[in-house]
Coordinates of C-alpha atoms in Angstrom, one line a residue:
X1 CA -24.9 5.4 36.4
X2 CA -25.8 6.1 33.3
X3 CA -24.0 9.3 31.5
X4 CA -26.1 12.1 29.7
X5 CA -26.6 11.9 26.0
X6 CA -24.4 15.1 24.2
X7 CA -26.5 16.7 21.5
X8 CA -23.0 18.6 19.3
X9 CA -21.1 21.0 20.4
X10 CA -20.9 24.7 20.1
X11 CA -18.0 25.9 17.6
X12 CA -15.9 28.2 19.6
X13 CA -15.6 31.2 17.5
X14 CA -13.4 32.9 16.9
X15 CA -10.8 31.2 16.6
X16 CA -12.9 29.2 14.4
X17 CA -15.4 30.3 11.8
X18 CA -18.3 27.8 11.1
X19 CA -18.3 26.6 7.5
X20 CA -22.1 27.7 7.2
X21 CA -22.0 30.4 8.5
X22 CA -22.4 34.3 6.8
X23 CA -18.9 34.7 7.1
X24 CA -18.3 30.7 5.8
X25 CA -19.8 30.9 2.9
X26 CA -18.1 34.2 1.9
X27 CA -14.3 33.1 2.5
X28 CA -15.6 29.8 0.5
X29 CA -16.8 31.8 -2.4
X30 CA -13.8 33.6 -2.6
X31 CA -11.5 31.0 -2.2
X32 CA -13.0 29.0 -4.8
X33 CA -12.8 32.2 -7.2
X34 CA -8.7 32.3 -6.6
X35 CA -8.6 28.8 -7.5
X36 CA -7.8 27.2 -3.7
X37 CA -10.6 24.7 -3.7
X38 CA -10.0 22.4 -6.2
X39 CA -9.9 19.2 -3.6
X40 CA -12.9 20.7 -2.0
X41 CA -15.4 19.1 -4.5
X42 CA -13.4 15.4 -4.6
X43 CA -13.4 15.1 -0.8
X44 CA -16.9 16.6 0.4
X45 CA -18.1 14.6 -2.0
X46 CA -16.8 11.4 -0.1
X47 CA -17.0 13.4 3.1
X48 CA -17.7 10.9 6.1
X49 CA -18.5 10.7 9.7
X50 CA -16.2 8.7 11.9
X51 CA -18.0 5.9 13.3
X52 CA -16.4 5.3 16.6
X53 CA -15.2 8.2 18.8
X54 CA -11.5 7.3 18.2
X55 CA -11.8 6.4 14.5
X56 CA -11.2 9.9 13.6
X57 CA -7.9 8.9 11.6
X58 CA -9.3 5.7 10.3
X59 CA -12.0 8.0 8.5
X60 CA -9.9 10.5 7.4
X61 CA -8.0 8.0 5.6
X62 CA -10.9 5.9 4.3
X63 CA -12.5 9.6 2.8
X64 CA -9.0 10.7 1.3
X65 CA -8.6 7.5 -0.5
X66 CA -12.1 7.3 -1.8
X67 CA -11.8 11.0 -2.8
X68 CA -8.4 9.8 -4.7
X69 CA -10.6 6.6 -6.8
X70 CA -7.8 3.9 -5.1
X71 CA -9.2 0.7 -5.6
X72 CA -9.1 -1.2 -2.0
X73 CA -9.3 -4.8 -4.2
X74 CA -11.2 -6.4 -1.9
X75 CA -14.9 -5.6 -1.2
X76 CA -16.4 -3.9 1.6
X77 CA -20.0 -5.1 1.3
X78 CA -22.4 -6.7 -1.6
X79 CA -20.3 -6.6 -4.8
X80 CA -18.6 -3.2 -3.8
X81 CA -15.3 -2.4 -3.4
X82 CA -14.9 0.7 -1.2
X83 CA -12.4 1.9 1.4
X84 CA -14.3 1.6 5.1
X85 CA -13.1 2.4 8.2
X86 CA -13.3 -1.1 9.0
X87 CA -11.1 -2.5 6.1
X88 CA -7.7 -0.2 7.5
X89 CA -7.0 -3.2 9.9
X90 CA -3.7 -4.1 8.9
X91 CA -1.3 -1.7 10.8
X92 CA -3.1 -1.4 14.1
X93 CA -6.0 -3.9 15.6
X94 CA -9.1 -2.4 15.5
X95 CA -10.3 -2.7 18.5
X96 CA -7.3 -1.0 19.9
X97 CA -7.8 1.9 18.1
X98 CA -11.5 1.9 19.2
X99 CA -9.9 1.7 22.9
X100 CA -6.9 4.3 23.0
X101 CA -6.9 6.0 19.0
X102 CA -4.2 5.7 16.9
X103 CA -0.9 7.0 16.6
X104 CA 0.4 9.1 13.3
X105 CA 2.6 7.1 12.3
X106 CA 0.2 4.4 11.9
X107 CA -2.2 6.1 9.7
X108 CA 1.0 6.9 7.8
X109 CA 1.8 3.0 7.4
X110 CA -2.2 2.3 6.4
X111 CA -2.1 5.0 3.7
X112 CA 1.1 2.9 2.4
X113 CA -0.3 -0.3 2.7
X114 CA -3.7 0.9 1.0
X115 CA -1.7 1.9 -2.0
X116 CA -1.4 5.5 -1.9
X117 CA 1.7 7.8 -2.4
X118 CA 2.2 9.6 1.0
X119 CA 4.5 12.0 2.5
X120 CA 4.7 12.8 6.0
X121 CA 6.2 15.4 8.6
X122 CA 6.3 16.4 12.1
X123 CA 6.3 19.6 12.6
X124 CA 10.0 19.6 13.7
X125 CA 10.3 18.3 10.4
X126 CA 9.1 21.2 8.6
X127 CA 8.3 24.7 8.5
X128 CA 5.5 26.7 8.7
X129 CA 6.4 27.7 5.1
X130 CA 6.7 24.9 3.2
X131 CA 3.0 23.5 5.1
X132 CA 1.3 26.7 3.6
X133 CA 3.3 25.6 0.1
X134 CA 1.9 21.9 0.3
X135 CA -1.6 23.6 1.5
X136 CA -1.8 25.5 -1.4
X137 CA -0.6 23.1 -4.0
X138 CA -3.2 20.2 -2.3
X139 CA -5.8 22.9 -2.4
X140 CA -5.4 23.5 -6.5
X141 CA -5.5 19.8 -7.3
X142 CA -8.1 16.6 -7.5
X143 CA -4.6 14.8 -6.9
X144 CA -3.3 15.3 -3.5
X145 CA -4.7 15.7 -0.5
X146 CA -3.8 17.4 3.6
X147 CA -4.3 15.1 6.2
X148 CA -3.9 17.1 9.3
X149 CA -3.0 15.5 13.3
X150 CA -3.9 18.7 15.5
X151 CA -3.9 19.1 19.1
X152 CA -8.1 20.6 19.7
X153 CA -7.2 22.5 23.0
X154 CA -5.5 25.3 20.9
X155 CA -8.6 25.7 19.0
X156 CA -10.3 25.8 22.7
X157 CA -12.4 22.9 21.0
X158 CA -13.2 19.8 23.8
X159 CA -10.9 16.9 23.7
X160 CA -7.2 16.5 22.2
X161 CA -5.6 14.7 19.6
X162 CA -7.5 14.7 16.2
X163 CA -7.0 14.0 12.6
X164 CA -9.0 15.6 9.7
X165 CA -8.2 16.3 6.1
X166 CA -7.8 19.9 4.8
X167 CA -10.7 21.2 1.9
X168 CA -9.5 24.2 1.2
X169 CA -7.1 27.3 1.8
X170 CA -8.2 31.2 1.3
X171 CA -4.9 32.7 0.2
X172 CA -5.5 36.5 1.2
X173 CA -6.9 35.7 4.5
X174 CA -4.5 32.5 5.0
X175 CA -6.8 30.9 6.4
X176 CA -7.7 26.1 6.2
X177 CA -10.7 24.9 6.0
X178 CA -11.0 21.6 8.5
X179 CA -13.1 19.1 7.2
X180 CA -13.8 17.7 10.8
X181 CA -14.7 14.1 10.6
X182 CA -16.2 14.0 13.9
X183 CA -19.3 15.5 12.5
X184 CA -21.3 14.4 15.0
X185 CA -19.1 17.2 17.5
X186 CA -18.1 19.8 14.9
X187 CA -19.0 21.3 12.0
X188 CA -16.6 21.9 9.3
X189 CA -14.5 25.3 10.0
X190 CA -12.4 27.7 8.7
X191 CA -8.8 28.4 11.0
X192 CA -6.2 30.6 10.7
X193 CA -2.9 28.5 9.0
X194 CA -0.6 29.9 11.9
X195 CA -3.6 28.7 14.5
X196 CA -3.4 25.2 12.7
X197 CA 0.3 24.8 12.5
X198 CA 0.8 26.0 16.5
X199 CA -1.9 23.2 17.3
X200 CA 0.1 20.3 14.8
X201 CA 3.1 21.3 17.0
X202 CA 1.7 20.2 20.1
X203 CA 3.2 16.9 21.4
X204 CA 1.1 13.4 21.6
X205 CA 1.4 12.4 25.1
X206 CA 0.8 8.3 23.4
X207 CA 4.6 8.7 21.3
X208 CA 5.9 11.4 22.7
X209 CA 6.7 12.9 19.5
X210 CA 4.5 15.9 17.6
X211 CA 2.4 15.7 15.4
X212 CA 2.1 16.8 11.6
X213 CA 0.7 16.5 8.5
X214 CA 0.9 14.4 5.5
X215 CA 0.0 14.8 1.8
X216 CA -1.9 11.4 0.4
X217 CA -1.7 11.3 -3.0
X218 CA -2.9 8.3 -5.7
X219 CA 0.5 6.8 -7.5
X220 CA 0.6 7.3 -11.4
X221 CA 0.7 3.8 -12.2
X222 CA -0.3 0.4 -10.0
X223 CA 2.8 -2.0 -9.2
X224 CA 2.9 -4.7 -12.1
X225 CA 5.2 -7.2 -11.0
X226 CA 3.9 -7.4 -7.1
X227 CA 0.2 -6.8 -6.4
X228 CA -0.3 -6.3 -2.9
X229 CA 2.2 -5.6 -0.2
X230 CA 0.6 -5.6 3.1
X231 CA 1.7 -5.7 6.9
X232 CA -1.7 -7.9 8.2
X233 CA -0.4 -10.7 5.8
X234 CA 2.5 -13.0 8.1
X235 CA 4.4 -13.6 5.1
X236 CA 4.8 -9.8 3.8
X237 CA 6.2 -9.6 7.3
X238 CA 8.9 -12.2 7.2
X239 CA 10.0 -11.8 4.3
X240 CA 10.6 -8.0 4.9
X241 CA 12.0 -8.7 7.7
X242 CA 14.5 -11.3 5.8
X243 CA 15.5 -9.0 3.3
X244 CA 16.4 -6.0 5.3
X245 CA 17.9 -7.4 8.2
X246 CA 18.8 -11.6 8.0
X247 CA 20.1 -10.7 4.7
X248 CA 23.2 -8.1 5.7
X249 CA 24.2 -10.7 8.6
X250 CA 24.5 -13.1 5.6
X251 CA 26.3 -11.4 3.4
X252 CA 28.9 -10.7 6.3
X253 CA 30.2 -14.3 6.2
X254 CA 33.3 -14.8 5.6
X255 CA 32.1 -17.3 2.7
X256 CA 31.2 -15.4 0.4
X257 CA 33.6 -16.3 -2.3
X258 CA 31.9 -15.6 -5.5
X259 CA 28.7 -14.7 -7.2
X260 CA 27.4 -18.1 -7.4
X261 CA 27.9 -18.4 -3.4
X262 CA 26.5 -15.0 -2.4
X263 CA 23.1 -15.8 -4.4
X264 CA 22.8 -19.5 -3.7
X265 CA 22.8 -18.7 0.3
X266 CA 20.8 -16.3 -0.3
X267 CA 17.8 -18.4 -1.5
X268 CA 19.0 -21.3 0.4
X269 CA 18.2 -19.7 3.5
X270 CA 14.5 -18.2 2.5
X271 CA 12.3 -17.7 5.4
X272 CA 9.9 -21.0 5.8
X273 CA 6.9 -19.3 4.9
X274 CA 8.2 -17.5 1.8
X275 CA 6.2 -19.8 -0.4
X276 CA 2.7 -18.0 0.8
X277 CA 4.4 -14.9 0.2
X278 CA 5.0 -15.8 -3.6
X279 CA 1.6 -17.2 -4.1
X280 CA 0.3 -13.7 -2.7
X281 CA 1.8 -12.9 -6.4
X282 CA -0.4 -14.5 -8.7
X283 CA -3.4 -12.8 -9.5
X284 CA -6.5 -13.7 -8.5
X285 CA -9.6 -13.1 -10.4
X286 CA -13.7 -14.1 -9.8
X287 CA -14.2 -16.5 -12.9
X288 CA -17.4 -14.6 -13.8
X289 CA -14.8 -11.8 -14.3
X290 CA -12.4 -14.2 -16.6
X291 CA -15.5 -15.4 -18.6
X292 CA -16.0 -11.5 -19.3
X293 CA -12.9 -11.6 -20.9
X294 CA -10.2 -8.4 -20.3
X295 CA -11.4 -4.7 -20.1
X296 CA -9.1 -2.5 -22.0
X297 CA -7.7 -1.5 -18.6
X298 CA -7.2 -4.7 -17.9
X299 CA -5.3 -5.5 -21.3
X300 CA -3.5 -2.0 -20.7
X301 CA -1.9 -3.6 -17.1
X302 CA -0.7 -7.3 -18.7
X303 CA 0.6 -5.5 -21.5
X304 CA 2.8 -3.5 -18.7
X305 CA 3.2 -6.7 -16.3
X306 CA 4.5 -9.1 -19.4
X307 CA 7.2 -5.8 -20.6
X308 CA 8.3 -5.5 -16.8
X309 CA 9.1 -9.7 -16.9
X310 CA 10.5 -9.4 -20.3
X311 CA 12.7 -6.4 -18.6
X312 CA 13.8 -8.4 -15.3
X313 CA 14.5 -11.8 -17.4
X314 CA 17.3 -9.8 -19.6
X315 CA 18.6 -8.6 -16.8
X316 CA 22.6 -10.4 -15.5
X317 CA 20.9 -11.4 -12.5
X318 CA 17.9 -12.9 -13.7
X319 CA 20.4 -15.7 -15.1
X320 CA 22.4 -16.6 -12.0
X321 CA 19.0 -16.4 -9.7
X322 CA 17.4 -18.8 -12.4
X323 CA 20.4 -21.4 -13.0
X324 CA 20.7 -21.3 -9.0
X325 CA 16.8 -22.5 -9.1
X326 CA 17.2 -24.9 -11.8
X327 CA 20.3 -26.7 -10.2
X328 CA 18.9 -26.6 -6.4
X329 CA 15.4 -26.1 -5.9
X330 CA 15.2 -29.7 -4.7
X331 CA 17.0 -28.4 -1.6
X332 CA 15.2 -25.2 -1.5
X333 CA 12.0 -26.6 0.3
X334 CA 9.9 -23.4 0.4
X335 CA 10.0 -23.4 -3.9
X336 CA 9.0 -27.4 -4.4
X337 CA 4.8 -27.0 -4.4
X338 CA 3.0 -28.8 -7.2
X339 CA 0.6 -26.4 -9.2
X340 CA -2.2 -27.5 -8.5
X341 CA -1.7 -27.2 -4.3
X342 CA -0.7 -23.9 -5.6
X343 CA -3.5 -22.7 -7.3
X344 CA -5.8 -23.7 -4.5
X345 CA -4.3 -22.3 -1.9
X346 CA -4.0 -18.9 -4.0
X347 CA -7.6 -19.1 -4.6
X348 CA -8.7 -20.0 -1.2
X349 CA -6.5 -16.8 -0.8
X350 CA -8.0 -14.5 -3.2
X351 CA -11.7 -15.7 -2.3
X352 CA -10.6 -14.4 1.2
X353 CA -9.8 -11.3 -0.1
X354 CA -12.9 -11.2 -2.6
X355 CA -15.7 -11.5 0.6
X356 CA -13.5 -9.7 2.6
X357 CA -11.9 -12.0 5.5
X358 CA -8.3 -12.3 3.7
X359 CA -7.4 -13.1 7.2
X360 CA -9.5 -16.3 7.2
X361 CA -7.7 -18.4 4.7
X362 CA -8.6 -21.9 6.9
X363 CA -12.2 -20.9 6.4
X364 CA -12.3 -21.6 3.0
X365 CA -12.4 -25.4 1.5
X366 CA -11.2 -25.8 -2.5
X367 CA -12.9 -28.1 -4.8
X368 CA -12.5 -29.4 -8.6
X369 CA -8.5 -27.9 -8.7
X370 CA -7.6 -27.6 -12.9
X371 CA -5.1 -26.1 -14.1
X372 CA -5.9 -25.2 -18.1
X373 CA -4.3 -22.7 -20.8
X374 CA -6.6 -20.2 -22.3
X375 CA -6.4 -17.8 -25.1
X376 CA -7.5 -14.2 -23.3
X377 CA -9.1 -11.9 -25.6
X378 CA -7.3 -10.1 -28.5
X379 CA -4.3 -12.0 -27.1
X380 CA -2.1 -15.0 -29.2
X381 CA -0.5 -16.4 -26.4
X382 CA -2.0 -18.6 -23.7
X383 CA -2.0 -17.6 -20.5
X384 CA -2.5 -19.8 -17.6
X385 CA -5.1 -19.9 -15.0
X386 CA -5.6 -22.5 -11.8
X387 CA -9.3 -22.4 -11.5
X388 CA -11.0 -23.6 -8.4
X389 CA -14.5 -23.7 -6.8
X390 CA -14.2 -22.4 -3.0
X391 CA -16.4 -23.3 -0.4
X392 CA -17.2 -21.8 2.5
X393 CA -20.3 -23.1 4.3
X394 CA -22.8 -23.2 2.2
X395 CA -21.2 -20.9 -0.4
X396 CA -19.7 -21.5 -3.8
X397 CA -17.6 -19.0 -5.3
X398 CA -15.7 -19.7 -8.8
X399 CA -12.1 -18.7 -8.7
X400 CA -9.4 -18.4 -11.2
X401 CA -5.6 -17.6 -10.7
X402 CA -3.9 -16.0 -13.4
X403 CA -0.7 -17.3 -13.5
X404 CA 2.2 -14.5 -14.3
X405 CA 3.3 -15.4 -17.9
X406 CA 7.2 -15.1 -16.7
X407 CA 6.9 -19.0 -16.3
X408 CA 8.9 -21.1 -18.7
X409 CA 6.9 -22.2 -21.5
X410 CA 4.0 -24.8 -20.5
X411 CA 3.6 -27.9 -22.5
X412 CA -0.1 -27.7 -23.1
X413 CA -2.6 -27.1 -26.0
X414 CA -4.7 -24.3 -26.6
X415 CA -7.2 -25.7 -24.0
X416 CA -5.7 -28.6 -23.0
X417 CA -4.1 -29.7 -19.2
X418 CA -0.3 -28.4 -19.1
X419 CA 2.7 -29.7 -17.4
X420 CA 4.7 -28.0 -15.0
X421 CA 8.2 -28.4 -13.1
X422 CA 7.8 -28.1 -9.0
X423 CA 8.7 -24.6 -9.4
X424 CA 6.1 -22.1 -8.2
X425 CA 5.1 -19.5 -11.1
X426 CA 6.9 -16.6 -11.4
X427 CA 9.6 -17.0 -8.5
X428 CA 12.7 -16.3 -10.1
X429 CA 11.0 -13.1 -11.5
X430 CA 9.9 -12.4 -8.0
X431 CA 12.6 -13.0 -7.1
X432 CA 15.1 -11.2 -9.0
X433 CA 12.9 -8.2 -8.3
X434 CA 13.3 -8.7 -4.8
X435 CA 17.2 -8.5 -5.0
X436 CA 17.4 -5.6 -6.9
X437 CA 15.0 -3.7 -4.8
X438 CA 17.3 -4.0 -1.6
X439 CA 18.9 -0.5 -0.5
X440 CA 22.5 -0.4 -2.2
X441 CA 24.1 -0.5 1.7
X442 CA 23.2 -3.8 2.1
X443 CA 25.7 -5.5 0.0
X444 CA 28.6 -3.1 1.5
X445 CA 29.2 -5.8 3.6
X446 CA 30.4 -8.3 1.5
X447 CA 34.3 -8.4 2.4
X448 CA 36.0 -10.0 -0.7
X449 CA 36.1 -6.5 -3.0
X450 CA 36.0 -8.3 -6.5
X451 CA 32.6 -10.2 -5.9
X452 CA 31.9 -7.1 -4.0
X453 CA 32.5 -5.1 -7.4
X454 CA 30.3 -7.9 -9.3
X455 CA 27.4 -8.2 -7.5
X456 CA 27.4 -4.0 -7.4
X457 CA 27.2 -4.6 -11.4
X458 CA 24.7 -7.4 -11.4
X459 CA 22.3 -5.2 -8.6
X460 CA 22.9 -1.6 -10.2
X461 CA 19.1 -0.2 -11.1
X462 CA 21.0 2.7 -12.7
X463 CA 21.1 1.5 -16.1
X464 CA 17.8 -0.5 -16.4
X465 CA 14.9 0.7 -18.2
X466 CA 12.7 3.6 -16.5
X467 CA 9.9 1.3 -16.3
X468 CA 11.7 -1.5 -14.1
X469 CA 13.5 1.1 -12.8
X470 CA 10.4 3.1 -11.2
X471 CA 9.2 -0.3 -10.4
X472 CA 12.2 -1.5 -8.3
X473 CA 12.4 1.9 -6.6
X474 CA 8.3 1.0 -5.5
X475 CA 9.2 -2.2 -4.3
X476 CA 12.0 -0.9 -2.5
X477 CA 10.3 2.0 -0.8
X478 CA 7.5 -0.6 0.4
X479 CA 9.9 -3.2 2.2
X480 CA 11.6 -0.3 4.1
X481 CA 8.1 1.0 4.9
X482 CA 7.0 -2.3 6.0
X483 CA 10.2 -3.0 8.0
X484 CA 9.8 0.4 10.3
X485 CA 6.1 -0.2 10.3
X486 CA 6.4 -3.4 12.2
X487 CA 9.1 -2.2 14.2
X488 CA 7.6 0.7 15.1
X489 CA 10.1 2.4 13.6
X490 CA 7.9 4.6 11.4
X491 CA 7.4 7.0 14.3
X492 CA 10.5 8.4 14.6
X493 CA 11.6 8.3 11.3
X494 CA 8.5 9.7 8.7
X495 CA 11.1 11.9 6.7
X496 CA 13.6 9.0 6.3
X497 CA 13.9 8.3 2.7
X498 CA 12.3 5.2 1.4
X499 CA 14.4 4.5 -1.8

């Protein structure tokens, strides 16, 4: 039988008060005159409808990051880039959350994975205080912004769980404005704080746990020395998993007997797909983009990547991880790709990411593999590039990989074919990163006290420059995130520090 078309739905009101309406328009007047709608303008003006009736998360997210200018890096349709509803598939399969919705801890993980700073809490978490404080200081800034889970039934609105983002906040009358993404139901509506907060404390029947809020905010400065780090990718996944759990159960052997020992087992025992997680490294660029030459952004971020190498290659362990490579990569077999397989693999990978099916990679066929030195723009020194021509069907698409200018020097002419070792580019940078960005707990369990004390010196993030510093404390924060993500873990533990 076929069910009745619904035509909206009339605000209940009070509680609510419609944003159009008399009264509306007069607490938005006045709340723009004390200054508490100053992430009004940057999310209406990216305000979106959710496109399935569960997708209300998934477009809140999508309309917070837009409003914040992230840059998704991979394009949604034509030449765009733009964060969709359909592109936040890495944490949850879509057509799960189509089916049942998605949990909050999720959309925590996708805000993470889509490169935004975010801070979360249960209500259980919080107080009712400190959510009018983060309210108020979203609601005076472009730069952060409320994304609220909230329990409908205490609004006496139809259905249950929902997520929105907060517009705005009128001080005197403490009162939210709910940018309802289910536009098609709801209009946007003013609600008391108190009202709100009562209706975030209501428990998700799917977890089990409350629900909350979280502020979504753009970082200050891009990761340089990793690009991406992603759950939907296999190798981000493994090698996470490596890290923080294979490598404590390693580094409780009784065999660890010096420095040289800790490290080499270490990268001796890598996970077998490691190798696609440092090709995910190298950056990959359309060559119509490289035969533009640099923008001055563009010069602005090498200029910070090649400090950040020149920072992790005077560091104490940058020299043991890179004599351990030099005397045994024959045995390590994940590091022992030529170049050129290299290159086309990474482009195959980046023209996945470029049409949007990163998922695809077998899809894509690579032709013509060169790898060449070029002189970038304003810059003396060559840089390195793979370039490839990737097919897909019937289509062509030019590639280049910009190969991270940690690697020891190539033996090539200004434009001329270089020679490399077997090692891939950049991984005892990569490395090295990776081992300093591991919580300090991890090597507690090393049992001989003097390599115990000399790997704490070698690992210590305390004295290295603020800029590698910041950028360990990243990487760090994104392995734990993607550890409880794929555990599940993330549910029960949002407030759980991440450095």
């Amino acid at each position: 039988m076929a069910m009745a078309g619904l035509y909206r739905r009339i605000l209940p009101s009070p509680p609510a008060i419609d944003f159009a309406s008399s009264e509306g328009k007069k607490l938005f007047t006045e709340a723009i005159h004390s200054g508490t709608m100053e992430g009004f303008f940057k999310l209406i003006s990216y305000f979106q409808t959710q496109s399935e009736p569960a997708y209300c998360g998934l477009a809140s997210l999508s309309m917070v990051l837009n409003a914040l200018a992230i840059d998704p890096g991979r394009k949604w349709k034509g030449p765009w880039r733009w964060f969709d509803e359909s592109m936040l598939d890495c944490c949850e399969p879509l057509e799960k959350v189509k089916d049942k919705g998605i949990a909050f801890g999720k959309i925590v993980c996708l805000a993470h994975c889509a490169g935004a700073n975010v801070e979360a809490f249960r209500t259980n978490q919080s107080t009712i205080d400190d959510f009018r404080k983060y309210v108020m200081a979203c609601s005076t800034s472009e730069d952060c912004h409320v994304i609220s889970s909230y329990d409908r039934g205490t609004f006496n609105q139809t259905g249950t769980g929902h997520f929105s983002p907060i517009g705005g906040y009128h001080a005197e009358r403490d009162m939210t404005l709910i940018l309802d993404v289910a536009r098609f139901k709801y209009p946007p509506h003013w609600v008391p704080l108190t009202l709100l907060w009562e209706a975030m404390g209501t428990v998700d029947e799917a977890t089990g746990l409350r629900r909350g809020f979280m502020l979504v905010s753009r970082r200050q400065r891009s990761p340089a020395l990793l690009y991406t780090l992603t759950c939907k990718h296999e190798s981000w996944k493994t090698t996470a998993k490596y890290l923080m759990v294979d490598v404590p159960v390693l580094l409780s052997s009784d065999n660890m007997k010096d420095v040289k020992n800790v490290i080499s087992t270490l990268l001796m025992s890598l996970p077998s797909d490691f190798a696609e997680f440092i090709k995910s490294v190298a950056e990959v660029r359309r060559k119509e983009d490289v035969d533009q030459g640099l923008s001055q952004e563009e010069k602005g971020k090498l200029a910070i990547k090649e400090e950040l190498v020149k920072q992790v290659q005077e560091t104490g362990l940058y020299k043991h991880v890179t004599d351990i490579l030099s005397s045994e990569i024959k045995q390590i077999s994940v590091l022992q790709e030529s170049l050129p397989n290299i290159a086309a693999s990474i482009c195959c990978l980046g023209a996945g990411v470029f049409t949007g099916n990163s998922g695809s990679l077998g899809r894509f066929c690579c032709h013509e593999t060169s790898v060449r030195c070029y002189r970038a723009t304003n810059f003396d020194k060559p840089s390195t590039v793979g370039s490839e021509t990737v097919v897909n069907g019937k289509v062509e698409q030019g590639v280049d990989m910009l190969v991270p200018s940690s690697q020891a020097e190539p033996r090539c002419c200004n434009f001329g074919s270089c020679g490399y070792s077997g090692m891939h580019p950049a991984s005892n940078d990569i490395l090295t990163a990776l081992l300093l960005a591991l919580p300090t707990e991890t090597w507690s369990v090393i049992k001989d006290k003097e390599v115990l004390h000399e790997i704490h010196g070698l690992v210590s993030i305390e004295s290295l420059p603020p800029l590698l510093q910041e950028e360990i404390l990243h990487l760090r924060g994104q392995l734990l995130i993607l550890e409880r993500c794929k555990d599940g873990k993330i549910e029960d533990d949002l407030g759980a520090p991440l450095i």
